[in-house]
PDB file of N, CA, C and O in Angstrom:
ATOM      1  N   MET C 142      74.636  72.635  99.957  1.00 70.00           N
ATOM      2  CA  MET C 142      75.135  73.649  99.062  1.00 70.00           C
ATOM      3  C   MET C 142      76.108  74.549  99.780  1.00 70.00           C
ATOM      4  O   MET C 142      75.883  74.971 100.886  1.00 70.00           O
ATOM      5  N   THR C 143      77.277  74.807  99.174  1.00 71.00           N
ATOM      6  CA  THR C 143      78.317  75.623  99.742  1.00 71.00           C
ATOM      7  C   THR C 143      78.087  77.099  99.396  1.00 71.00           C
ATOM      8  O   THR C 143      77.874  77.437  98.240  1.00 71.00           O
ATOM      9  N   LYS C 144      78.213  77.932 100.380  1.00 70.00           N
ATOM     10  CA  LYS C 144      78.100  79.365 100.149  1.00 70.00           C
ATOM     11  C   LYS C 144      79.464  79.905  99.806  1.00 70.00           C
ATOM     12  O   LYS C 144      80.469  79.650 100.496  1.00 70.00           O
ATOM     13  N   VAL C 145      79.566  80.634  98.689  1.00 67.00           N
ATOM     14  CA  VAL C 145      80.833  81.234  98.265  1.00 67.00           C
ATOM     15  C   VAL C 145      80.872  82.700  98.771  1.00 67.00           C
ATOM     16  O   VAL C 145      79.900  83.425  98.595  1.00 67.00           O
ATOM     17  N   VAL C 146      81.945  83.020  99.439  1.00 71.00           N
ATOM     18  CA  VAL C 146      82.054  84.374 100.012  1.00 71.00           C
ATOM     19  C   VAL C 146      83.300  85.022  99.362  1.00 71.00           C
ATOM     20  O   VAL C 146      84.405  84.498  99.399  1.00 71.00           O
ATOM     21  N   PHE C 147      83.062  86.151  98.752  1.00 73.00           N
ATOM     22  CA  PHE C 147      84.183  86.926  98.134  1.00 73.00           C
ATOM     23  C   PHE C 147      84.431  88.130  99.046  1.00 73.00           C
ATOM     24  O   PHE C 147      83.499  88.803  99.438  1.00 73.00           O
ATOM     25  N   GLN C 148      85.671  88.365  99.374  1.00 90.00           N
ATOM     26  CA  GLN C 148      86.031  89.488 100.177  1.00 90.00           C
ATOM     27  C   GLN C 148      86.804  90.550  99.373  1.00 90.00           C
ATOM     28  O   GLN C 148      86.563  91.714  99.516  1.00 90.00           O
ATOM     29  N   LYS C 149      87.719  90.077  98.561  1.00 93.00           N
ATOM     30  CA  LYS C 149      88.540  90.989  97.734  1.00 93.00           C
ATOM     31  C   LYS C 149      88.305  90.767  96.270  1.00 93.00           C
ATOM     32  O   LYS C 149      88.609  89.654  95.812  1.00 93.00           O
ATOM     33  N   VAL C 150      87.787  91.746  95.595  1.00 93.00           N
ATOM     34  CA  VAL C 150      87.472  91.570  94.170  1.00 93.00           C
ATOM     35  C   VAL C 150      88.203  92.608  93.318  1.00 93.00           C
ATOM     36  O   VAL C 150      88.532  93.684  93.782  1.00 93.00           O
ATOM     37  N   ALA C 151      88.475  92.218  92.107  1.00 95.00           N
ATOM     38  CA  ALA C 151      89.005  93.147  91.085  1.00 95.00           C
ATOM     39  C   ALA C 151      87.940  93.326  90.043  1.00 95.00           C
ATOM     40  O   ALA C 151      87.229  92.414  89.717  1.00 95.00           O
ATOM     41  N   MET C 152      87.884  94.524  89.484  1.00 94.00           N
ATOM     42  CA  MET C 152      86.913  94.873  88.446  1.00 94.00           C
ATOM     43  C   MET C 152      87.627  94.895  87.103  1.00 94.00           C
ATOM     44  O   MET C 152      88.764  95.484  87.017  1.00 94.00           O
ATOM     45  N   VAL C 153      87.052  94.302  86.098  1.00 93.00           N
ATOM     46  CA  VAL C 153      87.599  94.354  84.737  1.00 93.00           C
ATOM     47  C   VAL C 153      86.629  95.192  83.906  1.00 93.00           C
ATOM     48  O   VAL C 153      85.500  94.865  83.731  1.00 93.00           O
ATOM     49  N   GLY C 154      87.215  96.275  83.362  1.00 90.00           N
ATOM     50  CA  GLY C 154      86.424  97.192  82.604  1.00 90.00           C
ATOM     51  C   GLY C 154      85.991  98.376  83.447  1.00 90.00           C
ATOM     52  O   GLY C 154      85.771  98.229  84.650  1.00 90.00           O
ATOM     53  N   TRP C 155      85.884  99.516  82.847  1.00 90.00           N
ATOM     54  CA  TRP C 155      85.378 100.705  83.585  1.00 90.00           C
ATOM     55  C   TRP C 155      84.268 101.347  82.781  1.00 90.00           C
ATOM     56  O   TRP C 155      84.378 101.617  81.579  1.00 90.00           O
ATOM     57  N   ASN C 156      83.139 101.520  83.478  1.00 87.00           N
ATOM     58  CA  ASN C 156      81.990 102.234  82.887  1.00 87.00           C
ATOM     59  C   ASN C 156      81.091 102.665  84.082  1.00 87.00           C
ATOM     60  O   ASN C 156      81.480 102.465  85.235  1.00 87.00           O
ATOM     61  N   GLN C 157      79.979 103.274  83.760  1.00 86.00           N
ATOM     62  CA  GLN C 157      79.089 103.725  84.847  1.00 86.00           C
ATOM     63  C   GLN C 157      78.540 102.611  85.704  1.00 86.00           C
ATOM     64  O   GLN C 157      78.281 102.795  86.892  1.00 86.00           O
ATOM     65  N   GLU C 158      78.350 101.423  85.116  1.00 86.00           N
ATOM     66  CA  GLU C 158      77.872 100.289  85.874  1.00 86.00           C
ATOM     67  C   GLU C 158      78.892  99.917  86.954  1.00 86.00           C
ATOM     68  O   GLU C 158      78.524  99.624  88.102  1.00 86.00           O
ATOM     69  N   VAL C 159      80.189  99.893  86.610  1.00 89.00           N
ATOM     70  CA  VAL C 159      81.192  99.594  87.541  1.00 89.00           C
ATOM     71  C   VAL C 159      81.258 100.642  88.658  1.00 89.00           C
ATOM     72  O   VAL C 159      81.346 100.344  89.850  1.00 89.00           O
ATOM     73  N   ASN C 160      81.161 101.897  88.245  1.00 91.00           N
ATOM     74  CA  ASN C 160      81.161 103.030  89.204  1.00 91.00           C
ATOM     75  C   ASN C 160      80.009 102.855  90.185  1.00 91.00           C
ATOM     76  O   ASN C 160      80.205 103.007  91.397  1.00 91.00           O
ATOM     77  N   ALA C 161      78.816 102.515  89.690  1.00 90.00           N
ATOM     78  CA  ALA C 161      77.654 102.300  90.580  1.00 90.00           C
ATOM     79  C   ALA C 161      77.872 101.120  91.505  1.00 90.00           C
ATOM     80  O   ALA C 161      77.561 101.183  92.724  1.00 90.00           O
ATOM     81  N   TYR C 162      78.402 100.049  91.005  1.00 89.00           N
ATOM     82  CA  TYR C 162      78.656  98.861  91.788  1.00 89.00           C
ATOM     83  C   TYR C 162      79.612  99.152  92.930  1.00 89.00           C
ATOM     84  O   TYR C 162      79.414  98.747  94.076  1.00 89.00           O
ATOM     85  N   ILE C 163      80.698  99.863  92.613  1.00 91.00           N
ATOM     86  CA  ILE C 163      81.681 100.217  93.646  1.00 91.00           C
ATOM     87  C   ILE C 163      81.024 101.114  94.699  1.00 91.00           C
ATOM     88  O   ILE C 163      81.253 100.954  95.898  1.00 91.00           O
ATOM     89  N   SER C 164      80.170 102.047  94.278  1.00 91.00           N
ATOM     90  CA  SER C 164      79.520 102.915  95.247  1.00 91.00           C
ATOM     91  C   SER C 164      78.590 102.124  96.164  1.00 91.00           C
ATOM     92  O   SER C 164      78.459 102.390  97.330  1.00 91.00           O
ATOM     93  N   PHE C 165      77.920 101.040  95.622  1.00 88.00           N
ATOM     94  CA  PHE C 165      77.099 100.181  96.456  1.00 88.00           C
ATOM     95  C   PHE C 165      77.935  99.544  97.541  1.00 88.00           C
ATOM     96  O   PHE C 165      77.540  99.424  98.697  1.00 88.00           O
ATOM     97  N   LEU C 166      79.093  99.058  97.152  1.00 87.00           N
ATOM     98  CA  LEU C 166      79.998  98.433  98.136  1.00 87.00           C
ATOM     99  C   LEU C 166      80.458  99.449  99.202  1.00 87.00           C
ATOM    100  O   LEU C 166      80.470  99.127 100.369  1.00 87.00           O
ATOM    101  N   LYS C 167      80.866 100.617  98.769  1.00 84.00           N
ATOM    102  CA  LYS C 167      81.339 101.597  99.689  1.00 84.00           C
ATOM    103  C   LYS C 167      80.255 102.132 100.625  1.00 84.00           C
ATOM    104  O   LYS C 167      80.506 102.480 101.770  1.00 84.00           O
ATOM    105  N   ASP C 168      79.001 102.078 100.158  1.00 87.00           N
ATOM    106  CA  ASP C 168      77.844 102.522 100.984  1.00 87.00           C
ATOM    107  C   ASP C 168      77.399 101.379 101.883  1.00 87.00           C
ATOM    108  O   ASP C 168      76.429 101.556 102.642  1.00 87.00           O
ATOM    109  N   GLY C 169      77.958 100.220 101.790  1.00 83.00           N
ATOM    110  CA  GLY C 169      77.620  99.098 102.660  1.00 83.00           C
ATOM    111  C   GLY C 169      76.397  98.330 102.225  1.00 83.00           C
ATOM    112  O   GLY C 169      75.871  97.481 102.986  1.00 83.00           O
ATOM    113  N   LEU C 170      75.918  98.518 100.972  1.00 85.00           N
ATOM    114  CA  LEU C 170      74.762  97.787 100.485  1.00 85.00           C
ATOM    115  C   LEU C 170      75.112  96.313 100.187  1.00 85.00           C
ATOM    116  O   LEU C 170      74.237  95.473 100.178  1.00 85.00           O
ATOM    117  N   ILE C 171      76.373  96.031  99.960  1.00 82.00           N
ATOM    118  CA  ILE C 171      76.862  94.667  99.791  1.00 82.00           C
ATOM    119  C   ILE C 171      78.000  94.550 100.782  1.00 82.00           C
ATOM    120  O   ILE C 171      79.004  95.202 100.683  1.00 82.00           O
ATOM    121  N   GLU C 172      77.807  93.723 101.792  1.00 82.00           N
ATOM    122  CA  GLU C 172      78.738  93.652 102.903  1.00 82.00           C
ATOM    123  C   GLU C 172      79.904  92.760 102.661  1.00 82.00           C
ATOM    124  O   GLU C 172      79.798  91.804 101.874  1.00 82.00           O
ATOM    125  N   ASN C 173      81.007  93.081 103.312  1.00 85.00           N
ATOM    126  CA  ASN C 173      82.165  92.244 103.348  1.00 85.00           C
ATOM    127  C   ASN C 173      82.891  92.024 101.991  1.00 85.00           C
ATOM    128  O   ASN C 173      83.500  91.011 101.771  1.00 85.00           O
ATOM    129  N   VAL C 174      82.701  92.990 101.092  1.00 89.00           N
ATOM    130  CA  VAL C 174      83.347  92.922  99.781  1.00 89.00           C
ATOM    131  C   VAL C 174      84.107  94.227  99.600  1.00 89.00           C
ATOM    132  O   VAL C 174      83.575  95.319  99.782  1.00 89.00           O
ATOM    133  N   GLU C 175      85.379  94.117  99.195  1.00 91.00           N
ATOM    134  CA  GLU C 175      86.238  95.251  98.982  1.00 91.00           C
ATOM    135  C   GLU C 175      86.813  95.176  97.539  1.00 91.00           C
ATOM    136  O   GLU C 175      87.260  94.118  97.107  1.00 91.00           O
ATOM    137  N   VAL C 176      86.717  96.269  96.816  1.00 94.00           N
ATOM    138  CA  VAL C 176      87.335  96.335  95.491  1.00 94.00           C
ATOM    139  C   VAL C 176      88.800  96.720  95.730  1.00 94.00           C
ATOM    140  O   VAL C 176      89.098  97.772  96.239  1.00 94.00           O
ATOM    141  N   ILE C 177      89.683  95.824  95.303  1.00 95.00           N
ATOM    142  CA  ILE C 177      91.108  96.098  95.559  1.00 95.00           C
ATOM    143  C   ILE C 177      91.861  96.454  94.360  1.00 95.00           C
ATOM    144  O   ILE C 177      93.073  96.826  94.410  1.00 95.00           O
ATOM    145  N   ALA C 178      91.265  96.363  93.142  1.00 97.00           N
ATOM    146  CA  ALA C 178      91.943  96.756  91.902  1.00 97.00           C
ATOM    147  C   ALA C 178      90.922  96.917  90.756  1.00 97.00           C
ATOM    148  O   ALA C 178      89.873  96.292  90.790  1.00 97.00           O
ATOM    149  N   ILE C 179      91.277  97.746  89.807  1.00 96.00           N
ATOM    150  CA  ILE C 179      90.445  97.988  88.647  1.00 96.00           C
ATOM    151  C   ILE C 179      91.346  97.872  87.431  1.00 96.00           C
ATOM    152  O   ILE C 179      92.438  98.435  87.395  1.00 96.00           O
ATOM    153  N   TYR C 180      90.923  97.099  86.429  1.00 95.00           N
ATOM    154  CA  TYR C 180      91.647  96.906  85.190  1.00 95.00           C
ATOM    155  C   TYR C 180      90.784  97.445  84.032  1.00 95.00           C
ATOM    156  O   TYR C 180      89.601  97.196  83.988  1.00 95.00           O
ATOM    157  N   ASP C 181      91.473  98.143  83.133  1.00 94.00           N
ATOM    158  CA  ASP C 181      90.856  98.491  81.820  1.00 94.00           C
ATOM    159  C   ASP C 181      91.988  98.621  80.834  1.00 94.00           C
ATOM    160  O   ASP C 181      93.031  99.179  81.154  1.00 94.00           O
ATOM    161  N   LYS C 182      91.807  98.073  79.636  1.00 92.00           N
ATOM    162  CA  LYS C 182      92.852  98.077  78.670  1.00 92.00           C
ATOM    163  C   LYS C 182      93.118  99.492  78.136  1.00 92.00           C
ATOM    164  O   LYS C 182      94.157  99.783  77.595  1.00 92.00           O
ATOM    165  N   ASP C 183      92.143 100.371  78.287  1.00 93.00           N
ATOM    166  CA  ASP C 183      92.275 101.777  77.845  1.00 93.00           C
ATOM    167  C   ASP C 183      93.024 102.529  78.911  1.00 93.00           C
ATOM    168  O   ASP C 183      92.408 102.859  79.999  1.00 93.00           O
ATOM    169  N   LYS C 184      94.241 102.885  78.646  1.00 93.00           N
ATOM    170  CA  LYS C 184      95.091 103.562  79.647  1.00 93.00           C
ATOM    171  C   LYS C 184      94.521 104.920  80.071  1.00 93.00           C
ATOM    172  O   LYS C 184      94.760 105.387  81.170  1.00 93.00           O
ATOM    173  N   SER C 185      93.698 105.535  79.186  1.00 94.00           N
ATOM    174  CA  SER C 185      93.194 106.870  79.497  1.00 94.00           C
ATOM    175  C   SER C 185      92.118 106.805  80.642  1.00 94.00           C
ATOM    176  O   SER C 185      91.799 107.816  81.224  1.00 94.00           O
ATOM    177  N   MET C 186      91.629 105.619  80.923  1.00 94.00           N
ATOM    178  CA  MET C 186      90.625 105.457  81.969  1.00 94.00           C
ATOM    179  C   MET C 186      91.256 105.636  83.347  1.00 94.00           C
ATOM    180  O   MET C 186      90.550 105.892  84.352  1.00 94.00           O
ATOM    181  N   LYS C 187      92.564 105.548  83.450  1.00 96.00           N
ATOM    182  CA  LYS C 187      93.238 105.711  84.740  1.00 96.00           C
ATOM    183  C   LYS C 187      92.880 107.016  85.389  1.00 96.00           C
ATOM    184  O   LYS C 187      92.621 107.105  86.584  1.00 96.00           O
ATOM    185  N   ARG C 188      92.879 108.069  84.583  1.00 96.00           N
ATOM    186  CA  ARG C 188      92.563 109.412  85.130  1.00 96.00           C
ATOM    187  C   ARG C 188      91.163 109.465  85.691  1.00 96.00           C
ATOM    188  O   ARG C 188      90.900 110.017  86.756  1.00 96.00           O
ATOM    189  N   VAL C 189      90.213 108.859  84.985  1.00 94.00           N
ATOM    190  CA  VAL C 189      88.815 108.866  85.412  1.00 94.00           C
ATOM    191  C   VAL C 189      88.683 108.010  86.740  1.00 94.00           C
ATOM    192  O   VAL C 189      88.013 108.485  87.662  1.00 94.00           O
ATOM    193  N   VAL C 190      89.239 106.832  86.689  1.00 94.00           N
ATOM    194  CA  VAL C 190      89.161 105.976  87.876  1.00 94.00           C
ATOM    195  C   VAL C 190      89.811 106.633  89.044  1.00 94.00           C
ATOM    196  O   VAL C 190      89.207 106.645  90.170  1.00 94.00           O
ATOM    197  N   ASN C 191      90.980 107.220  88.900  1.00 95.00           N
ATOM    198  CA  ASN C 191      91.674 107.902  89.996  1.00 95.00           C
ATOM    199  C   ASN C 191      90.905 109.035  90.546  1.00 95.00           C
ATOM    200  O   ASN C 191      91.000 109.394  91.738  1.00 95.00           O
ATOM    201  N   TYR C 192      90.132 109.728  89.656  1.00 95.00           N
ATOM    202  CA  TYR C 192      89.268 110.831  90.134  1.00 95.00           C
ATOM    203  C   TYR C 192      88.213 110.312  91.142  1.00 95.00           C
ATOM    204  O   TYR C 192      88.010 110.919  92.178  1.00 95.00           O
ATOM    205  N   HIS C 193      87.588 109.206  90.791  1.00 94.00           N
ATOM    206  CA  HIS C 193      86.507 108.658  91.612  1.00 94.00           C
ATOM    207  C   HIS C 193      87.028 107.852  92.828  1.00 94.00           C
ATOM    208  O   HIS C 193      86.475 107.924  93.895  1.00 94.00           O
ATOM    209  N   TYR C 194      88.071 107.075  92.577  1.00 95.00           N
ATOM    210  CA  TYR C 194      88.557 106.133  93.571  1.00 95.00           C
ATOM    211  C   TYR C 194      90.105 106.134  93.603  1.00 95.00           C
ATOM    212  O   TYR C 194      90.751 105.193  93.220  1.00 95.00           O
ATOM    213  N   PRO C 195      90.682 107.210  94.145  1.00 96.00           N
ATOM    214  CA  PRO C 195      92.166 107.285  94.137  1.00 96.00           C
ATOM    215  C   PRO C 195      92.808 106.233  95.004  1.00 96.00           C
ATOM    216  O   PRO C 195      94.023 105.926  94.753  1.00 96.00           O
ATOM    217  N   GLU C 196      92.092 105.656  95.906  1.00 95.00           N
ATOM    218  CA  GLU C 196      92.642 104.627  96.784  1.00 95.00           C
ATOM    219  C   GLU C 196      92.696 103.241  96.144  1.00 95.00           C
ATOM    220  O   GLU C 196      93.331 102.330  96.694  1.00 95.00           O
ATOM    221  N   ILE C 197      92.022 103.045  95.002  1.00 96.00           N
ATOM    222  CA  ILE C 197      92.015 101.741  94.342  1.00 96.00           C
ATOM    223  C   ILE C 197      93.016 101.733  93.185  1.00 96.00           C
ATOM    224  O   ILE C 197      92.938 102.512  92.291  1.00 96.00           O
ATOM    225  N   PRO C 198      93.951 100.844  93.192  1.00 97.00           N
ATOM    226  CA  PRO C 198      94.966 100.745  92.136  1.00 97.00           C
ATOM    227  C   PRO C 198      94.310 100.459  90.767  1.00 97.00           C
ATOM    228  O   PRO C 198      93.404  99.665  90.674  1.00 97.00           O
ATOM    229  N   PHE C 199      94.741 101.151  89.744  1.00 97.00           N
ATOM    230  CA  PHE C 199      94.323 100.958  88.395  1.00 97.00           C
ATOM    231  C   PHE C 199      95.437 100.234  87.569  1.00 97.00           C
ATOM    232  O   PHE C 199      96.603 100.632  87.683  1.00 97.00           O
ATOM    233  N   TYR C 200      95.004  99.274  86.780  1.00 97.00           N
ATOM    234  CA  TYR C 200      95.964  98.584  85.909  1.00 97.00           C
ATOM    235  C   TYR C 200      95.441  98.575  84.463  1.00 97.00           C
ATOM    236  O   TYR C 200      94.232  98.477  84.242  1.00 97.00           O
ATOM    237  N   HIS C 201      96.338  98.694  83.530  1.00 95.00           N
ATOM    238  CA  HIS C 201      96.039  98.511  82.124  1.00 95.00           C
ATOM    239  C   HIS C 201      96.612  97.192  81.585  1.00 95.00           C
ATOM    240  O   HIS C 201      96.501  96.869  80.438  1.00 95.00           O
ATOM    241  N   ASP C 202      97.292  96.475  82.496  1.00 95.00           N
ATOM    242  CA  ASP C 202      97.825  95.134  82.173  1.00 95.00           C
ATOM    243  C   ASP C 202      97.254  94.159  83.209  1.00 95.00           C
ATOM    244  O   ASP C 202      97.599  94.162  84.348  1.00 95.00           O
ATOM    245  N   TYR C 203      96.330  93.289  82.766  1.00 93.00           N
ATOM    246  CA  TYR C 203      95.665  92.403  83.701  1.00 93.00           C
ATOM    247  C   TYR C 203      96.634  91.381  84.319  1.00 93.00           C
ATOM    248  O   TYR C 203      96.468  90.921  85.463  1.00 93.00           O
ATOM    249  N   LYS C 204      97.685  90.988  83.598  1.00 96.00           N
ATOM    250  CA  LYS C 204      98.654  90.054  84.150  1.00 96.00           C
ATOM    251  C   LYS C 204      99.392  90.705  85.288  1.00 96.00           C
ATOM    252  O   LYS C 204      99.640  90.054  86.320  1.00 96.00           O
ATOM    253  N   GLU C 205      99.755  91.927  85.196  1.00 97.00           N
ATOM    254  CA  GLU C 205     100.382  92.692  86.250  1.00 97.00           C
ATOM    255  C   GLU C 205      99.458  92.770  87.482  1.00 97.00           C
ATOM    256  O   GLU C 205      99.865  92.541  88.593  1.00 97.00           O
ATOM    257  N   MET C 206      98.199  93.052  87.196  1.00 96.00           N
ATOM    258  CA  MET C 206      97.228  93.138  88.290  1.00 96.00           C
ATOM    259  C   MET C 206      97.166  91.835  89.052  1.00 96.00           C
ATOM    260  O   MET C 206      97.187  91.813  90.302  1.00 96.00           O
ATOM    261  N   MET C 207      97.105  90.708  88.341  1.00 95.00           N
ATOM    262  CA  MET C 207      96.973  89.427  88.979  1.00 95.00           C
ATOM    263  C   MET C 207      98.246  89.020  89.761  1.00 95.00           C
ATOM    264  O   MET C 207      98.210  88.297  90.737  1.00 95.00           O
ATOM    265  N   ARG C 208      99.419  89.498  89.243  1.00 97.00           N
ATOM    266  CA  ARG C 208     100.655  89.262  89.977  1.00 97.00           C
ATOM    267  C   ARG C 208     100.788  90.015  91.249  1.00 97.00           C
ATOM    268  O   ARG C 208     101.259  89.564  92.272  1.00 97.00           O
ATOM    269  N   LYS C 209     100.262  91.257  91.220  1.00 97.00           N
ATOM    270  CA  LYS C 209     100.480  92.189  92.319  1.00 97.00           C
ATOM    271  C   LYS C 209      99.353  92.127  93.380  1.00 97.00           C
ATOM    272  O   LYS C 209      99.608  92.489  94.565  1.00 97.00           O
ATOM    273  N   GLU C 210      98.209  91.707  92.991  1.00 96.00           N
ATOM    274  CA  GLU C 210      97.049  91.745  93.924  1.00 96.00           C
ATOM    275  C   GLU C 210      96.634  90.335  94.267  1.00 96.00           C
ATOM    276  O   GLU C 210      96.714  89.430  93.446  1.00 96.00           O
ATOM    277  N   THR C 211      96.111  90.148  95.475  1.00 94.00           N
ATOM    278  CA  THR C 211      95.532  88.918  95.917  1.00 94.00           C
ATOM    279  C   THR C 211      94.017  89.066  95.870  1.00 94.00           C
ATOM    280  O   THR C 211      93.453  89.780  96.714  1.00 94.00           O
ATOM    281  N   VAL C 212      93.378  88.438  94.918  1.00 94.00           N
ATOM    282  CA  VAL C 212      91.935  88.604  94.735  1.00 94.00           C
ATOM    283  C   VAL C 212      91.192  87.263  94.971  1.00 94.00           C
ATOM    284  O   VAL C 212      91.710  86.199  94.685  1.00 94.00           O
ATOM    285  N   ASP C 213      89.980  87.371  95.463  1.00 93.00           N
ATOM    286  CA  ASP C 213      89.101  86.231  95.649  1.00 93.00           C
ATOM    287  C   ASP C 213      88.250  85.999  94.371  1.00 93.00           C
ATOM    288  O   ASP C 213      87.881  84.902  94.074  1.00 93.00           O
ATOM    289  N   ALA C 214      87.971  87.099  93.681  1.00 92.00           N
ATOM    290  CA  ALA C 214      87.137  87.010  92.480  1.00 92.00           C
ATOM    291  C   ALA C 214      87.432  88.193  91.570  1.00 92.00           C
ATOM    292  O   ALA C 214      87.904  89.231  91.975  1.00 92.00           O
ATOM    293  N   VAL C 215      87.174  87.999  90.290  1.00 92.00           N
ATOM    294  CA  VAL C 215      87.307  89.046  89.299  1.00 92.00           C
ATOM    295  C   VAL C 215      85.914  89.207  88.700  1.00 92.00           C
ATOM    296  O   VAL C 215      85.306  88.291  88.174  1.00 92.00           O
ATOM    297  N   LEU C 216      85.426  90.424  88.714  1.00 89.00           N
ATOM    298  CA  LEU C 216      84.130  90.768  88.146  1.00 89.00           C
ATOM    299  C   LEU C 216      84.363  91.452  86.776  1.00 89.00           C
ATOM    300  O   LEU C 216      85.046  92.488  86.764  1.00 89.00           O
ATOM    301  N   SER C 217      83.806  90.923  85.745  1.00 88.00           N
ATOM    302  CA  SER C 217      84.045  91.450  84.417  1.00 88.00           C
ATOM    303  C   SER C 217      82.771  92.192  83.935  1.00 88.00           C
ATOM    304  O   SER C 217      81.688  91.618  83.916  1.00 88.00           O
ATOM    305  N   PHE C 218      82.974  93.423  83.508  1.00 77.00           N
ATOM    306  CA  PHE C 218      81.857  94.244  83.006  1.00 77.00           C
ATOM    307  C   PHE C 218      82.128  94.606  81.568  1.00 77.00           C
ATOM    308  O   PHE C 218      83.180  95.133  81.248  1.00 77.00           O
ATOM    309  N   HIS C 219      81.166  94.300  80.717  1.00 69.00           N
ATOM    310  CA  HIS C 219      81.297  94.604  79.292  1.00 69.00           C
ATOM    311  C   HIS C 219      80.051  95.398  78.835  1.00 69.00           C
ATOM    312  O   HIS C 219      78.958  95.162  79.325  1.00 69.00           O
ATOM    313  N   PRO C 220      80.248  96.369  77.927  1.00 63.00           N
ATOM    314  CA  PRO C 220      79.089  97.125  77.458  1.00 63.00           C
ATOM    315  C   PRO C 220      78.030  96.173  76.857  1.00 63.00           C
ATOM    316  O   PRO C 220      78.365  95.168  76.245  1.00 63.00           O
ATOM    317  N   SER C 221      76.814  96.510  77.090  1.00 60.00           N
ATOM    318  CA  SER C 221      75.679  95.680  76.616  1.00 60.00           C
ATOM    319  C   SER C 221      75.724  95.442  75.101  1.00 60.00           C
ATOM    320  O   SER C 221      75.261  94.398  74.640  1.00 60.00           O
ATOM    321  N   LEU C 222      76.277  96.404  74.377  1.00 57.00           N
ATOM    322  CA  LEU C 222      76.286  96.221  72.913  1.00 57.00           C
ATOM    323  C   LEU C 222      77.220  95.091  72.501  1.00 57.00           C
ATOM    324  O   LEU C 222      77.132  94.628  71.335  1.00 57.00           O
ATOM    325  N   LEU C 223      78.087  94.637  73.361  1.00 54.00           N
ATOM    326  CA  LEU C 223      78.951  93.537  73.028  1.00 54.00           C
ATOM    327  C   LEU C 223      78.328  92.152  73.272  1.00 54.00           C
ATOM    328  O   LEU C 223      78.870  91.126  72.878  1.00 54.00           O
ATOM    329  N   HIS C 224      77.177  92.112  73.919  1.00 49.00           N
ATOM    330  CA  HIS C 224      76.495  90.902  74.166  1.00 49.00           C
ATOM    331  C   HIS C 224      75.831  90.401  72.877  1.00 49.00           C
ATOM    332  O   HIS C 224      75.283  91.200  72.117  1.00 49.00           O
ATOM    333  N   THR C 225      75.928  89.142  72.639  1.00 59.00           N
ATOM    334  CA  THR C 225      75.280  88.577  71.461  1.00 59.00           C
ATOM    335  C   THR C 225      73.979  87.873  71.815  1.00 59.00           C
ATOM    336  O   THR C 225      73.760  87.477  72.945  1.00 59.00           O
ATOM    337  N   ARG C 226      73.142  87.741  70.798  1.00 56.00           N
ATOM    338  CA  ARG C 226      71.845  87.041  71.074  1.00 56.00           C
ATOM    339  C   ARG C 226      71.892  85.618  70.649  1.00 56.00           C
ATOM    340  O   ARG C 226      72.562  85.169  69.843  1.00 56.00           O
TER     341      ARG C 226
END
């Protein structure tokens, strides 16, 4: 079995779960992973994201993010209410 190692990740969506996940990474609870970009289609989230993580680029266009950033993985976060049964 091959072990997959992600070093540079981009986050899709912004909510408290993403905020918590990034703080785990920054606190060293998950090693060798760096968040290098955050995408949310809601442009107003840029202000919130920049408040918490001014060093992480924010994008409201995912195609632009993928052109400009070199990522190993994209983690997608969706509100639980959008999950279907």
